[in-house]
Amino acid sequence: AGVSTVLEAMAAEATTCTRCRLSGGRRTVVFGSGSRSAHLMFVGEGPGAREDEQGLPFVGRSGQLLDRLLAEELGMDRADCYITNVVKCRPPENRDPRPDEIAACLPYLERQLALVDPTVVVTLGNFSSKLLLETDVGITKLRGQAYRFGDPERHLVPTFHPAAALRGGGEVMARMRADLVRAKMLMEAG
Ligand code: URA
């Protein structure tokens, strides 16, 4: 079966997922969106209220910023990338996802990575950066450079979560833009 068939089958299966307690409070499983043959994948933290309503990742305020930065720094549309999150269901009151919830959801992310097979992964914020780099180091220290991760190895560019850029203003935004340029260069280099 082709990649998109397998991804769609997995997304369909996930709509009834009860691997963790987040299934109890969700409206929609927000599995992922975009191109199944993308060279660039974004991994956020978890769905918020808007995402839970619409079933799509990054459609709220953070998503609007992501769309703008994608266009301005990469000349890309969200349809050109694949976008997903560490946890696929909205944590209640937007609390942080817990370690057991992250662990329960990780097999989905691993299979998304294997199927989409992106050249570059941009992790947005602490949760996805720490998870994929298997580190406790925080995003402020991690960002500013590219890493290799996984097997097969891929480029990983950690950056701030767009919500942090919205809160943090110009300085944070400028660093985020620089990280996206780093991702673009790695993508173009293959
Ligand atoms: N924040 C995230 O981390 N992911 C989303 O999908 C939306 C907001």
CSV table of C-alpha atoms and ligand atoms in Angstrom, one decimal:
chain,number,residue,atom,x,y,z
A,1,ALA,CA,0.0,0.0,0.0
A,2,GLY,CA,1.2,3.5,-0.7
A,3,VAL,CA,2.2,5.9,2.0
A,4,SER,CA,-1.0,7.9,2.0
A,5,THR,CA,-3.1,4.8,2.3
A,6,VAL,CA,-1.1,3.6,5.3
A,7,LEU,CA,-1.1,7.1,6.9
A,8,GLU,CA,-4.9,7.4,6.3
A,9,ALA,CA,-5.5,3.9,7.8
A,10,MET,CA,-3.5,4.8,10.8
A,11,ALA,CA,-5.4,8.2,11.2
A,12,ALA,CA,-8.7,6.3,10.9
A,13,GLU,CA,-7.6,3.8,13.5
A,14,ALA,CA,-6.5,6.7,15.8
A,15,THR,CA,-10.0,8.2,15.8
A,16,THR,CA,-11.1,5.5,18.3
A,17,CYS,CA,-7.8,5.5,20.2
A,18,THR,CA,-8.0,4.9,24.0
A,19,ARG,CA,-4.3,4.4,24.8
A,20,CYS,CA,-4.4,7.2,27.3
A,21,ARG,CA,-6.7,9.3,29.5
A,22,LEU,CA,-6.7,12.2,27.0
A,23,SER,CA,-9.2,10.2,24.9
A,24,GLY,CA,-11.8,10.9,27.6
A,25,GLY,CA,-11.8,14.7,27.1
A,26,ARG,CA,-11.3,15.1,23.4
A,27,ARG,CA,-13.7,16.1,20.8
A,28,THR,CA,-11.5,15.1,17.8
A,29,VAL,CA,-8.3,13.3,17.4
A,30,VAL,CA,-5.9,15.7,15.7
A,31,PHE,CA,-3.7,13.3,13.8
A,32,GLY,CA,-1.8,15.5,11.4
A,33,SER,CA,-2.2,17.4,8.2
A,34,GLY,CA,-0.4,18.4,5.0
A,35,SER,CA,1.6,16.5,2.4
A,36,ARG,CA,2.4,12.9,2.8
A,37,SER,CA,5.6,13.4,0.8
A,38,ALA,CA,6.7,16.5,2.5
A,39,HIS,CA,10.5,17.1,3.0
A,40,LEU,CA,9.7,19.2,6.1
A,41,MET,CA,7.7,18.1,9.1
A,42,PHE,CA,6.7,20.3,12.1
A,43,VAL,CA,6.0,18.7,15.5
A,44,GLY,CA,4.1,20.8,18.1
A,45,GLU,CA,2.9,19.9,21.5
A,46,GLY,CA,-0.7,19.1,21.5
A,47,PRO,CA,-4.0,20.3,20.1
A,48,GLY,CA,-5.7,23.3,21.7
A,49,ALA,CA,-9.4,24.2,21.7
A,50,ARG,CA,-9.5,25.3,18.0
A,51,GLU,CA,-7.7,22.2,16.9
A,52,ASP,CA,-9.9,19.9,18.9
A,53,GLU,CA,-12.9,21.5,17.3
A,54,GLN,CA,-11.6,21.4,13.7
A,55,GLY,CA,-9.6,18.2,13.8
A,56,LEU,CA,-6.6,20.0,12.3
A,57,PRO,CA,-3.3,21.0,13.9
A,58,PHE,CA,-2.2,24.6,14.4
A,59,VAL,CA,-5.4,26.4,13.3
A,60,GLY,CA,-5.6,28.8,16.2
A,61,ARG,CA,-3.4,31.9,16.9
A,62,SER,CA,-0.2,29.8,17.0
A,63,GLY,CA,-1.1,28.3,13.7
A,64,GLN,CA,-1.7,31.7,12.1
A,65,LEU,CA,1.8,32.7,13.1
A,66,LEU,CA,3.2,29.5,11.8
A,67,ASP,CA,1.5,30.0,8.5
A,68,ARG,CA,3.0,33.5,8.3
A,69,LEU,CA,6.5,32.5,9.2
A,70,LEU,CA,6.3,29.6,6.7
A,71,ALA,CA,5.4,32.0,3.9
A,72,GLU,CA,7.9,34.7,4.8
A,73,GLU,CA,11.0,32.6,5.7
A,74,LEU,CA,10.5,29.4,3.6
A,75,GLY,CA,8.2,30.6,0.8
A,76,MET,CA,6.0,27.6,1.7
A,77,ASP,CA,2.4,26.9,2.4
A,78,ARG,CA,1.2,24.5,5.1
A,79,ALA,CA,0.1,22.1,2.4
A,80,ASP,CA,3.7,21.7,1.4
A,81,CYS,CA,4.7,20.4,4.8
A,82,TYR,CA,3.4,17.8,7.2
A,83,ILE,CA,2.3,19.1,10.6
A,84,THR,CA,1.5,17.1,13.7
A,85,ASN,CA,1.9,17.1,17.5
A,86,VAL,CA,3.5,15.1,20.3
A,87,VAL,CA,0.0,14.2,21.6
A,88,LYS,CA,-2.9,13.9,19.2
A,89,CYS,CA,-5.6,14.7,21.7
A,90,ARG,CA,-6.2,18.0,23.6
A,91,PRO,CA,-5.1,18.0,27.2
A,92,PRO,CA,-7.9,19.3,29.5
A,93,GLU,CA,-7.5,23.1,30.1
A,94,ASN,CA,-4.5,23.0,27.8
A,95,ARG,CA,-2.4,21.6,30.6
A,96,ASP,CA,1.0,20.1,29.7
A,97,PRO,CA,0.9,16.5,28.3
A,98,ARG,CA,2.1,14.0,30.9
A,99,PRO,CA,4.9,11.6,30.4
A,100,ASP,CA,2.6,8.5,30.2
A,101,GLU,CA,0.4,10.3,27.6
A,102,ILE,CA,3.4,11.2,25.6
A,103,ALA,CA,4.7,7.7,25.7
A,104,ALA,CA,1.3,6.3,24.7
A,105,CYS,CA,1.1,8.5,21.7
A,106,LEU,CA,4.8,8.2,20.6
A,107,PRO,CA,4.2,5.2,18.3
A,108,TYR,CA,2.0,7.4,16.1
A,109,LEU,CA,4.6,10.0,15.7
A,110,GLU,CA,7.3,7.4,15.0
A,111,ARG,CA,5.2,5.9,12.2
A,112,GLN,CA,4.4,9.4,10.8
A,113,LEU,CA,8.1,10.0,10.6
A,114,ALA,CA,8.8,6.7,9.0
A,115,LEU,CA,6.0,7.1,6.4
A,116,VAL,CA,6.4,10.8,5.5
A,117,ASP,CA,10.2,10.4,5.7
A,118,PRO,CA,11.0,14.1,5.9
A,119,THR,CA,14.5,15.4,5.4
A,120,VAL,CA,14.1,18.0,8.1
A,121,VAL,CA,12.0,18.0,11.3
A,122,VAL,CA,11.3,21.3,13.1
A,123,THR,CA,10.3,20.8,16.7
A,124,LEU,CA,8.2,23.6,18.1
A,125,GLY,CA,8.8,24.1,21.8
A,126,ASN,CA,10.0,22.0,24.7
A,127,PHE,CA,7.9,18.9,24.4
A,128,SER,CA,8.7,17.8,20.9
A,129,SER,CA,12.3,19.0,21.1
A,130,LYS,CA,13.1,17.1,24.3
A,131,LEU,CA,11.2,14.0,23.1
A,132,LEU,CA,12.9,13.6,19.8
A,133,LEU,CA,16.3,14.6,21.0
A,134,GLU,CA,15.9,12.4,24.1
A,135,THR,CA,17.2,15.2,26.4
A,136,ASP,CA,16.1,17.2,29.4
A,137,VAL,CA,17.8,20.3,28.1
A,138,GLY,CA,15.3,23.1,27.5
A,139,ILE,CA,14.5,24.8,24.2
A,140,THR,CA,16.2,28.1,24.9
A,141,LYS,CA,19.5,26.2,25.2
A,142,LEU,CA,18.8,23.6,22.5
A,143,ARG,CA,17.8,26.0,19.7
A,144,GLY,CA,20.2,27.9,17.5
A,145,GLN,CA,21.7,24.8,15.8
A,146,ALA,CA,20.7,21.7,13.9
A,147,TYR,CA,21.0,18.1,15.2
A,148,ARG,CA,20.8,14.6,13.8
A,149,PHE,CA,18.3,12.2,15.3
A,150,GLY,CA,16.6,8.9,14.8
A,151,ASP,CA,17.3,5.9,12.7
A,152,PRO,CA,17.5,6.5,9.8
A,153,GLU,CA,19.1,9.8,10.8
A,154,ARG,CA,17.3,13.0,10.0
A,155,HIS,CA,18.0,16.7,10.6
A,156,LEU,CA,16.2,18.2,13.5
A,157,VAL,CA,15.9,22.0,14.0
A,158,PRO,CA,14.5,22.9,17.4
A,159,THR,CA,12.8,26.2,17.8
A,160,PHE,CA,10.4,28.0,20.0
A,161,HIS,CA,6.7,27.2,20.1
A,162,PRO,CA,4.8,29.9,18.2
A,163,ALA,CA,2.8,30.6,21.4
A,164,ALA,CA,6.1,31.6,23.0
A,165,ALA,CA,6.9,33.9,20.1
A,166,LEU,CA,3.5,35.5,20.5
A,167,ARG,CA,4.2,36.1,24.2
A,168,GLY,CA,7.8,36.9,23.9
A,169,GLY,CA,7.8,39.5,21.2
A,170,GLY,CA,10.5,40.6,18.7
A,171,GLU,CA,13.5,38.8,20.2
A,172,VAL,CA,11.9,35.4,20.3
A,173,MET,CA,10.4,35.9,16.9
A,174,ALA,CA,13.7,36.8,15.4
A,175,ARG,CA,15.3,33.7,16.7
A,176,MET,CA,12.4,31.6,15.4
A,177,ARG,CA,12.9,33.1,12.0
A,178,ALA,CA,16.6,32.3,12.1
A,179,ASP,CA,15.8,28.7,13.0
A,180,LEU,CA,13.4,28.4,10.1
A,181,VAL,CA,16.0,29.7,7.7
A,182,ARG,CA,18.3,27.0,9.1
A,183,ALA,CA,15.7,24.4,8.3
A,184,LYS,CA,15.3,25.7,4.8
A,185,MET,CA,19.0,25.5,4.1
A,186,LEU,CA,19.2,21.9,5.3
A,187,MET,CA,16.1,21.0,3.2
A,188,GLU,CA,17.7,22.5,0.1
A,189,ALA,CA,20.9,20.7,0.8
A,190,GLY,CA,18.9,17.5,0.9
B,1,URA,N1,-0.2,24.3,19.8
B,1,URA,C1,0.3,23.1,19.5
B,1,URA,O1,1.3,22.7,20.1
B,1,URA,N2,-0.2,22.4,18.6
B,1,URA,C2,-1.3,22.7,17.9
B,1,URA,O2,-1.8,22.0,17.0
B,1,URA,C3,-1.9,24.0,18.2
B,1,URA,C4,-1.3,24.7,19.2
